[in-house]
Short mmCIF file of C-alpha atoms in Angstrom, two decimals:
data_model
loop_
_atom_site.label_atom_id
_atom_site.label_comp_id
_atom_site.label_asym_id
_atom_site.label_seq_id
_atom_site.Cartn_x
_atom_site.Cartn_y
_atom_site.Cartn_z
CA MET A 649 109.17 122.33 70.70
CA ALA A 650 109.54 123.24 74.55
CA SER A 651 110.31 126.30 75.57
CA THR A 652 114.10 126.82 77.28
CA SER A 653 113.97 127.34 81.15
CA ASP A 654 114.90 131.15 80.30
CA GLU A 655 112.15 131.82 77.96
CA ILE A 656 109.51 130.69 80.65
CA GLY A 657 108.33 133.22 83.02
CA PHE A 658 104.79 132.89 83.37
CA LEU A 659 102.42 129.64 82.46
CA GLN A 660 98.49 129.45 81.81
CA ILE A 661 97.25 126.59 83.69
CA ARG A 662 93.75 125.10 84.33
CA LEU A 663 93.08 123.59 87.69
CA THR A 664 90.78 120.34 87.42
CA THR A 665 89.92 117.76 90.06
CA LYS A 666 87.80 114.66 90.09
CA GLN A 667 86.72 115.35 93.95
CA GLU A 668 83.64 117.38 93.48
CA GLN A 669 83.95 118.63 97.11
CA TYR A 670 87.11 120.35 96.24
CA ALA A 671 86.23 121.88 92.75
CA VAL A 672 87.16 125.22 91.88
CA PRO A 673 86.23 127.44 88.54
CA ASP A 674 88.38 125.66 85.69
CA TYR A 675 89.26 129.12 83.74
CA PRO A 676 92.66 129.70 82.83
CA LEU A 677 95.16 131.24 85.43
CA SER A 678 98.24 132.74 85.03
CA VAL A 679 101.01 131.48 87.27
CA LYS A 680 104.76 131.72 87.81
CA SER A 681 106.49 128.93 86.29
CA SER A 682 108.67 128.43 89.08
CA THR A 683 105.73 127.62 90.95
CA ASN A 684 105.59 124.52 92.86
CA LYS A 685 103.02 122.16 94.81
CA GLU A 686 102.95 124.27 98.19
CA GLU A 687 102.59 127.36 96.19
CA LEU A 688 99.67 125.54 94.07
CA ASN A 689 98.21 124.22 97.73
CA ILE A 690 97.81 128.05 98.50
CA LEU A 691 96.34 128.97 95.47
CA VAL A 692 93.66 126.33 95.53
CA HIS A 693 92.73 126.92 99.12
CA GLY A 694 92.44 130.74 98.09
CA LEU A 695 89.96 129.61 95.28
CA LEU A 696 88.31 127.49 97.58
CA LYS A 697 87.79 130.05 100.00
CA GLU A 698 86.92 132.56 97.34
CA ALA A 699 84.15 130.10 96.23
CA ASN A 700 82.73 129.61 99.65
CA ALA A 701 83.44 125.92 99.51
CA GLU A 702 83.73 123.86 102.44
CA GLN A 703 87.17 124.39 103.77
CA ASN A 704 89.59 121.75 105.00
CA LYS A 705 93.12 121.15 106.30
CA VAL A 706 93.23 118.82 103.45
CA LYS A 707 96.92 119.05 101.39
CA PHE A 708 96.78 118.65 97.48
CA ASP A 709 99.36 116.67 95.33
CA PHE A 710 99.17 117.87 91.51
CA LEU A 711 99.19 115.74 88.69
CA VAL A 712 100.59 117.27 85.21
CA ALA A 713 101.01 114.92 82.33
CA SER A 714 100.13 111.88 84.44
CA GLN A 715 102.88 112.72 86.70
CA LEU A 716 103.18 114.19 90.21
CA LEU A 717 105.00 117.26 90.62
CA ARG A 718 107.65 117.38 92.82
CA THR A 719 109.66 120.19 91.24
CA SER A 720 108.82 123.62 89.87
CA LEU A 721 106.01 123.78 87.00
CA LYS A 722 109.32 124.89 84.73
CA GLU A 723 111.58 121.63 85.46
CA HIS A 724 108.26 119.33 85.55
CA LEU A 725 107.62 120.55 81.77
CA ASN A 726 110.87 120.83 80.64
CA GLU A 727 111.72 117.44 81.59
CA ARG A 728 109.00 115.96 79.44
CA GLU A 729 109.45 118.24 76.83
CA ILE A 730 105.83 119.66 76.97
CA SER A 731 105.10 122.92 75.11
CA THR A 732 104.23 125.71 77.38
CA GLU A 733 102.65 127.83 74.87
CA GLU A 734 99.14 126.07 75.64
CA VAL A 735 96.56 125.92 78.51
CA ILE A 736 98.47 123.14 80.98
CA GLU A 737 96.20 120.74 82.52
CA VAL A 738 96.92 120.19 86.32
CA GLU A 739 94.61 118.22 88.36
CA TYR A 740 95.00 118.26 91.93
CA VAL A 741 93.84 115.28 94.19
CA GLU A 742 93.72 115.02 98.06
CA LYS A 743 97.42 113.96 99.37
CA TYR A 744 97.83 110.71 101.26
CA PRO A 745 98.07 110.89 104.62
CA PRO A 746 101.28 109.60 106.36
CA PRO A 747 100.92 106.03 107.82
CA GLN A 748 100.64 105.95 111.32
CA PRO A 749 103.01 103.47 113.27
CA LYS A 750 101.57 100.91 115.22
CA GLU A 751 102.70 98.53 117.54
CA CYS A 752 106.13 97.04 116.89
CA ILE A 753 106.56 93.20 118.30
CA ILE A 754 110.29 91.96 118.81
CA GLN A 755 110.59 88.20 118.29
CA ASP A 756 113.77 86.05 119.05
CA ASP A 757 115.58 85.95 115.67
CA TRP A 758 115.46 87.40 112.15
CA ILE A 759 111.69 87.34 110.86
CA SER A 760 111.97 86.64 107.49
CA ALA A 761 108.34 86.21 106.34
CA VAL A 762 105.10 87.82 107.18
CA ALA A 763 101.71 87.49 106.13
CA VAL A 764 98.58 89.39 107.27
CA HIS A 765 94.74 87.98 107.38
CA GLY A 766 91.94 90.16 109.12
CA LYS A 767 93.10 90.90 112.38
CA TRP A 768 95.92 87.96 112.37
CA ILE A 769 99.59 88.28 111.34
CA LEU A 770 101.55 85.47 110.77
CA THR A 771 105.31 85.51 110.94
CA GLY A 772 108.31 83.31 109.85
CA SER A 773 111.52 83.33 111.69
CA TYR A 774 115.49 82.34 111.07
CA ASP A 775 114.77 80.40 114.54
CA ASN A 776 112.57 78.07 112.70
CA SER A 777 109.66 78.64 114.15
CA LEU A 778 105.87 80.32 113.35
CA HIS A 779 104.24 82.71 115.11
CA ILE A 780 100.58 84.17 114.91
CA TRP A 781 99.88 87.34 116.59
CA THR A 782 96.90 89.42 116.92
CA THR A 783 97.54 93.20 114.75
CA LYS A 784 97.48 94.59 118.17
CA GLY A 785 100.34 93.02 119.12
CA LYS A 786 99.30 89.87 121.23
CA GLN A 787 101.02 86.70 120.69
CA LEU A 788 98.60 83.76 120.06
CA LEU A 789 100.81 80.68 119.47
CA GLU A 790 104.29 79.87 118.28
CA ILE A 791 104.63 76.89 116.37
CA SER A 792 107.39 74.46 115.90
CA GLY A 793 107.86 71.97 112.91
CA HIS A 794 110.76 73.43 110.70
CA THR A 795 114.25 72.33 110.93
CA SER A 796 116.12 75.46 109.54
CA ALA A 797 114.53 78.92 108.83
CA VAL A 798 111.43 79.73 107.37
CA LYS A 799 111.61 81.65 104.51
CA ALA A 800 107.98 82.17 103.21
CA VAL A 801 104.02 82.16 104.54
CA ALA A 802 100.71 82.66 103.40
CA TRP A 803 97.19 82.08 104.53
CA VAL A 804 95.05 79.71 102.82
CA SER A 805 91.55 80.07 103.84
CA VAL A 806 89.34 80.25 106.88
CA ILE A 807 86.60 77.43 107.58
CA ASP A 808 84.24 77.53 110.45
CA ASN A 809 86.65 77.43 113.09
CA ASN A 810 90.02 76.42 111.61
CA ALA A 811 92.32 78.55 109.67
CA PHE A 812 94.79 77.07 107.16
CA PHE A 813 98.09 78.47 106.46
CA VAL A 814 101.48 77.50 104.49
CA SER A 815 104.91 77.91 105.44
CA ALA A 816 108.22 77.07 103.43
CA SER A 817 111.91 76.61 105.08
CA GLU A 818 115.45 76.07 104.24
CA ASP A 819 114.81 72.76 105.20
CA GLN A 820 113.47 72.01 101.75
CA SER A 821 110.09 71.19 102.70
CA THR A 822 106.48 73.28 102.63
CA MET A 823 104.25 72.51 105.22
CA ILE A 824 100.41 73.02 105.10
CA TRP A 825 99.19 73.87 109.06
CA SER A 826 95.59 73.79 110.45
CA TRP A 827 94.86 76.02 113.29
CA ASN A 828 92.07 75.32 115.57
CA ILE A 829 90.97 78.74 116.47
CA THR A 830 88.87 77.73 119.95
CA LYS A 831 91.35 75.47 121.01
CA ASN A 832 94.78 77.64 119.60
CA SER A 833 96.25 74.91 118.67
CA ALA A 834 97.93 73.84 115.18
CA GLU A 835 98.92 70.72 113.25
CA CYS A 836 100.73 70.12 110.28
CA VAL A 837 98.36 68.40 107.90
CA TYR A 838 100.63 68.08 104.86
CA ILE A 839 104.13 67.99 104.30
CA CYS A 840 105.07 69.06 100.48
CA GLU A 841 108.24 67.46 99.71
CA GLY A 842 110.45 67.55 96.50
CA HIS A 843 112.63 70.59 96.35
CA GLU A 844 116.50 69.52 96.38
CA ARG A 845 117.64 72.44 98.51
CA GLY A 846 116.15 75.32 100.39
CA ILE A 847 112.82 76.84 99.80
CA LEU A 848 113.16 80.66 99.22
CA THR A 849 109.39 81.80 98.01
CA LEU A 850 105.88 80.34 98.10
CA GLY A 851 102.74 81.88 96.33
CA LEU A 852 98.85 80.60 96.31
CA ASN A 853 96.98 80.96 93.18
CA HIS A 854 93.40 83.27 93.46
CA SER A 855 91.27 80.61 94.25
CA LYS A 856 93.80 79.30 97.07
CA THR A 857 93.36 75.62 95.78
CA GLN A 858 96.89 75.52 94.56
CA LEU A 859 100.60 76.57 95.60
CA ALA A 860 104.01 77.45 93.88
CA THR A 861 107.04 77.24 95.63
CA GLY A 862 110.77 77.70 94.74
CA GLY A 863 114.24 78.01 95.92
CA TRP A 864 117.75 77.04 95.62
CA ASP A 865 117.19 74.15 93.13
CA THR A 866 116.17 76.57 90.72
CA MET A 867 112.97 74.27 90.31
CA LEU A 868 109.17 76.08 90.19
CA LYS A 869 106.94 73.35 91.92
CA ILE A 870 103.19 73.48 91.74
CA TRP A 871 101.20 71.79 94.50
CA LEU A 872 97.46 71.20 95.59
CA THR A 873 96.58 72.72 98.92
CA SER A 874 93.21 71.03 99.21
CA THR A 875 92.30 67.06 99.70
CA GLN A 876 90.62 67.24 96.12
CA ASN A 877 91.96 65.66 93.08
CA GLU A 878 94.90 64.23 94.36
CA THR A 879 94.83 61.74 91.49
CA GLU A 880 96.10 64.50 89.23
CA ASP A 881 99.66 64.01 90.70
CA GLU A 882 101.69 63.64 87.95
CA GLU A 883 104.38 61.53 89.94
CA PRO A 884 104.45 57.90 89.80
CA THR A 885 101.66 56.01 91.22
CA SER A 886 103.53 54.08 93.79
CA LYS A 887 104.89 57.24 94.92
CA ARG A 888 101.57 58.65 95.26
CA ILE A 889 100.47 55.56 96.81
CA LYS A 890 103.13 55.80 99.70
CA ALA A 891 102.39 59.45 100.05
CA LYS A 892 98.69 59.28 100.84
CA ARG A 893 99.73 56.96 103.80
CA SER A 894 101.71 59.68 105.53
CA LYS A 895 101.32 63.49 105.40
CA THR A 896 103.54 63.94 102.68
CA ARG A 897 102.16 65.63 99.49
CA LEU A 898 104.14 65.39 96.10
CA PRO A 899 103.87 68.00 93.40
CA GLN A 900 101.73 68.16 90.62
CA ARG A 901 104.31 69.84 88.47
CA THR A 902 108.17 70.65 88.43
CA LEU A 903 108.77 72.97 85.67
CA ALA A 904 112.66 73.86 85.25
CA GLY A 905 113.94 77.04 83.32
CA HIS A 906 116.22 79.35 85.58
CA LYS A 907 119.97 78.86 86.16
CA GLY A 908 119.85 80.47 89.76
CA ALA A 909 117.74 80.36 92.37
CA ILE A 910 114.02 81.56 92.64
CA SER A 911 113.54 84.28 95.19
CA GLY A 912 110.33 85.54 94.40
CA LEU A 913 107.02 84.26 92.73
CA VAL A 914 103.18 85.44 92.44
CA TRP A 915 100.30 83.99 90.48
CA SER A 916 99.39 86.59 87.98
CA ASP A 917 96.24 84.94 86.13
CA LYS A 918 94.43 81.60 86.92
CA THR A 919 97.10 79.33 85.06
CA GLU A 920 100.40 82.02 84.61
CA VAL A 921 103.08 82.17 87.55
CA ILE A 922 105.30 85.24 87.27
CA THR A 923 109.21 84.08 89.12
CA ALA A 924 111.89 86.29 89.95
CA SER A 925 115.39 85.05 90.25
CA TRP A 926 118.65 85.15 90.97
CA ASP A 927 120.26 84.56 87.33
CA HIS A 928 118.68 88.04 86.69
CA THR A 929 115.25 87.17 84.69
CA LEU A 930 111.88 87.24 85.52
CA LYS A 931 109.89 84.51 83.81
CA ILE A 932 106.21 83.97 83.24
CA TRP A 933 104.73 80.45 83.35
CA ASP A 934 102.04 78.34 82.26
CA SER A 935 101.22 76.26 85.19
CA GLU A 936 98.94 73.98 83.13
CA LEU A 937 100.78 73.63 79.90
CA GLY A 938 104.17 73.42 81.88
CA GLY A 939 106.34 76.09 79.94
CA ILE A 940 107.77 79.13 79.71
CA LYS A 941 105.38 81.84 78.03
CA HIS A 942 107.70 85.02 78.43
CA GLU A 943 111.04 86.14 79.84
CA ILE A 944 112.12 88.99 81.01
CA PRO A 945 116.01 89.85 81.33
CA GLY A 946 117.37 92.45 83.53
CA ASN A 947 120.92 93.17 84.67
CA ASN A 948 120.87 92.35 88.42
CA VAL A 949 119.81 89.34 90.82
CA PHE A 950 115.83 89.68 91.48
CA PHE A 951 114.93 89.39 95.08
CA ASP A 952 111.32 89.62 94.68
CA VAL A 953 108.45 90.06 92.61
CA ASP A 954 104.60 91.06 92.96
CA TYR A 955 102.05 91.35 90.52
CA SER A 956 98.79 93.95 90.58
CA PRO A 957 95.62 93.22 88.88
CA LEU A 958 94.63 96.66 89.07
CA ALA A 959 97.42 97.90 87.36
CA ARG A 960 98.24 95.08 85.37
CA ALA A 961 101.92 95.54 86.17
CA VAL A 962 105.18 93.86 87.64
CA ILE A 963 107.20 95.60 90.44
CA ALA A 964 110.70 93.84 90.90
CA PRO A 965 113.36 94.97 93.70
CA SER A 966 117.08 94.00 93.26
CA THR A 967 120.45 94.40 93.96
CA ASP A 968 120.86 97.81 92.45
CA ASN A 969 119.12 99.41 95.21
CA GLN A 970 116.41 99.85 92.44
CA LEU A 971 112.76 98.72 91.83
CA LYS A 972 111.79 98.43 88.36
CA LEU A 973 107.51 98.15 86.92
CA TYR A 974 107.06 96.21 83.95
CA ASP A 975 103.88 95.71 81.93
CA PRO A 976 104.17 91.81 81.15
CA ARG A 977 101.70 92.15 78.15
CA SER A 978 103.69 95.19 76.31
CA SER A 979 105.28 93.79 73.53
CA GLU A 980 105.88 97.56 72.39
CA GLY A 981 108.79 99.90 73.56
CA ALA A 982 111.09 99.81 76.61
CA ILE A 983 110.82 96.23 78.78
CA VAL A 984 111.31 98.59 81.86
CA LYS A 985 108.30 100.96 82.02
CA THR A 986 109.50 102.76 85.29
CA VAL A 987 112.84 102.83 87.42
CA PHE A 988 112.25 103.64 91.46
CA LYS A 989 115.16 105.12 93.14
CA SER A 990 115.55 105.79 96.68
CA HIS A 991 117.19 102.94 98.23
CA THR A 992 120.47 103.33 99.17
CA SER A 993 120.71 99.24 99.40
CA TRP A 994 119.76 96.06 98.39
CA VAL A 995 115.67 96.21 98.01
CA GLN A 996 114.58 92.74 99.71
CA CYS A 997 110.98 93.07 98.77
CA ALA A 998 107.82 95.03 97.17
CA ARG A 999 104.29 94.57 97.62
CA TRP A 1000 101.50 96.19 95.58
CA SER A 1001 98.35 97.71 97.34
CA THR A 1002 95.35 95.73 96.83
CA VAL A 1003 92.81 98.45 96.40
CA ASN A 1004 94.92 101.18 94.71
CA GLU A 1005 96.48 100.50 91.16
CA HIS A 1006 99.09 103.28 92.01
CA LEU A 1007 100.80 102.22 95.15
CA PHE A 1008 103.01 99.88 96.37
CA VAL A 1009 105.59 99.64 99.73
CA SER A 1010 109.23 98.27 99.37
CA GLY A 1011 111.84 97.06 101.83
CA GLY A 1012 115.48 97.14 101.75
CA HIS A 1013 118.56 96.40 103.33
CA ASP A 1014 119.13 99.91 104.18
CA GLY A 1015 116.49 99.43 107.19
CA PHE A 1016 113.89 101.48 105.36
CA VAL A 1017 110.35 100.54 104.05
CA LYS A 1018 109.19 102.84 101.57
CA LEU A 1019 105.72 103.68 100.66
CA TRP A 1020 105.79 104.59 96.73
CA ASP A 1021 102.99 106.00 93.83
CA THR A 1022 104.06 105.13 90.19
CA ARG A 1023 103.70 108.61 89.20
CA SER A 1024 106.52 109.71 91.41
CA PRO A 1025 109.36 107.45 90.56
CA LYS A 1026 111.95 109.96 91.80
CA ALA A 1027 110.87 110.01 95.32
CA PRO A 1028 108.73 107.79 97.37
CA LEU A 1029 105.22 109.30 99.11
CA TYR A 1030 107.36 108.38 102.60
CA ASP A 1031 109.89 106.58 104.32
CA LEU A 1032 108.46 104.61 107.11
CA THR A 1033 111.44 104.29 109.61
CA GLY A 1034 111.68 102.48 112.82
CA HIS A 1035 113.87 99.25 111.71
CA GLU A 1036 117.37 99.35 112.78
CA ASP A 1037 118.88 96.62 110.28
CA LYS A 1038 117.52 95.23 107.13
CA VAL A 1039 114.22 94.59 106.13
CA LEU A 1040 113.77 91.22 104.91
CA CYS A 1041 109.87 90.88 104.14
CA CYS A 1042 106.66 93.22 103.74
CA ASP A 1043 103.19 92.43 103.19
CA TRP A 1044 100.23 94.97 102.34
CA SER A 1045 97.46 92.13 102.51
CA GLU A 1046 95.12 94.26 104.00
CA SER A 1047 94.57 97.57 102.68
CA ASN A 1048 94.91 99.42 105.77
CA LEU A 1049 98.07 97.84 107.58
CA ILE A 1050 101.17 97.58 105.95
CA VAL A 1051 103.47 95.27 107.81
CA SER A 1052 107.22 94.55 107.65
CA GLY A 1053 109.98 92.01 109.49
CA GLY A 1054 113.58 92.44 109.80
CA ALA A 1055 117.20 91.36 110.89
CA ASP A 1056 116.45 93.32 114.09
CA ASN A 1057 114.13 90.94 115.00
CA ALA A 1058 111.20 93.26 114.65
CA LEU A 1059 107.77 93.29 113.02
CA ALA A 1060 106.81 96.46 112.45
CA SER A 1061 103.52 97.94 111.10
CA TRP A 1062 101.92 101.14 110.10
CA MET A 1063 97.98 102.01 109.64
CA PHE A 1064 97.13 103.52 106.61
CA LYS A 1065 93.73 105.01 105.38
CA GLN A 1066 93.63 104.40 101.33
CA THR A 1067 90.06 106.55 101.25
CA GLU A 1068 88.99 109.87 101.53
CA ASP A 1069 88.11 108.50 105.58
CA ARG A 1070 90.35 110.69 107.64
CA LYS A 1071 89.18 109.53 111.02
CA SER A 1072 91.85 110.08 113.67
CA ARG A 1073 93.95 107.45 114.33
CA ASP A 1074 95.38 106.41 117.79
CA ALA A 1075 98.98 104.23 116.79
CA PRO A 1076 101.06 103.51 119.91
CA SER A 1077 104.59 102.45 118.61
CA LEU A 1078 106.86 100.19 120.56
CA CYS A 1079 109.90 100.13 118.35
CA ASN A 1080 110.06 103.99 117.00
CA ALA A 1081 108.60 103.30 113.76
CA LYS A 1082 107.88 106.62 112.20
CA THR A 1083 107.16 108.15 109.14
CA GLN A 1084 108.87 110.58 107.05
CA GLU A 1085 107.86 112.46 104.51
CA LEU A 1086 109.80 112.27 100.88
CA ALA A 1087 107.97 113.72 98.49
#
C-alpha cells in the first residue's frame, strides 16, 4: 500500500541516467517528498559539480515509474499507488530543447494539407491549388489542376531529376504528379477516379508503390502509384483498356465497412491500413485480402490517425478535444492506453516523430500545435503558437522540422533537434510563431 501524503516527509531516491556524461554516484539520497523537477535539477547539478564532471547549462527531465515527473514526488507516487518505503528509482534525461520558430508562409486561402520532403514543402489549399516551397520560405511553383479544395498531399519519390507527389481533393479525384526539378514545371501523369464524393485523406505504403484514399463516400480505395502491374486492377477489362488510353487510373481494390466519412488513414504494415472515421471507429484492414482485421470503437468523431513503427502504437485525435493512444495489437486490458488532454477545441491532426518513439505533435481548432511526450499525458512538452485560427494539418516527416497549416492561410514551421546536438539555431519568424513550455 502507498503511504498517504500526510505520512510522507522524506523519501529515499536513487538517481540514474543512461547518458554517461551526466552520471552521478548512484547511492541512495534522502529528499523531501515535496521535491519537484526544478529542485531535482538543482540536486543533479550540485552532484555533477561535486564530482568535477563537465558542467553544462543543460536541464533535465525526470522519469519515475516510466512517467515524466510533472508534480511533486509525493503526488506522483501517490497517484500511481507506489510504496514510499523502498528506494525510488529516478532516471534523469536531458530535457528536449524548445522548438525554434522558422519562416511563416502566407498563402491566399486555407492551407488544408502539407507534406515535407528534404528541403521541399508541398501544400494543398482550399483555393484548389498546390504549392511547392523551400523550407526557407521561397515559393518554387504554384500548380493548378483540381477543381475543389485539396485535402491531402504526399511525396512519392524522387527519380533522377523528377519528383513525384500525389494530391487528393473534394473534387473526388486523386492526382499523381511529376515535377521536373530543373525546368520547375509539373504535370499530372495519372488521375485516380472512383470515389463518388470528395476525398479527405490519403496514404502511401512503405515502398510507395500503393496508395490508399478515403473520404465522404465511406469507401477505402487502394491504387497503384507506378506503371507496373497495371493488369492487377480488379476493375472490368473494358474499363481498364479505356483507362489506359488516358491518364485515368482505376482502383485496385474498393473496401466497404465504414458508416461515416473516412477522415484519416495510415499504412501500419506492408498490407495493413488503419482508417479513422466520422462513424466513431478506427478500423484495421488487410489491403490484400480486402477485409477488416480489427475494429476499435470510440465515443466521438475521429479526425485523423497516425501510426509509429517505433512505438508500435496509434495516435488518434477527435472531437472531444483529446488524443488517444492505442496499441492496435493488444488483446489485454483497456483499449485506450493513454489519453492526452490539453487542447481546448477539436483536435484536427496528429503526427508521430519518425526517430523518437515517445514524441508526437498535434494541431487543433484552438490554434495550437502541441509537442507531446507519451510519458507526460497531462501536459504537452511545448505549445507551439503562431496560428491565429484553426490548425488544419501538420507534418513531421523530417525529424528536425515540424510544419502546420491553418485557416489563417499560414504555413508555420519550427526547427527541433531530437539528438544531443545543441548547436545554435538562427530561426527568424514572419508570423509570430513561438514556443511556450507547458511541462
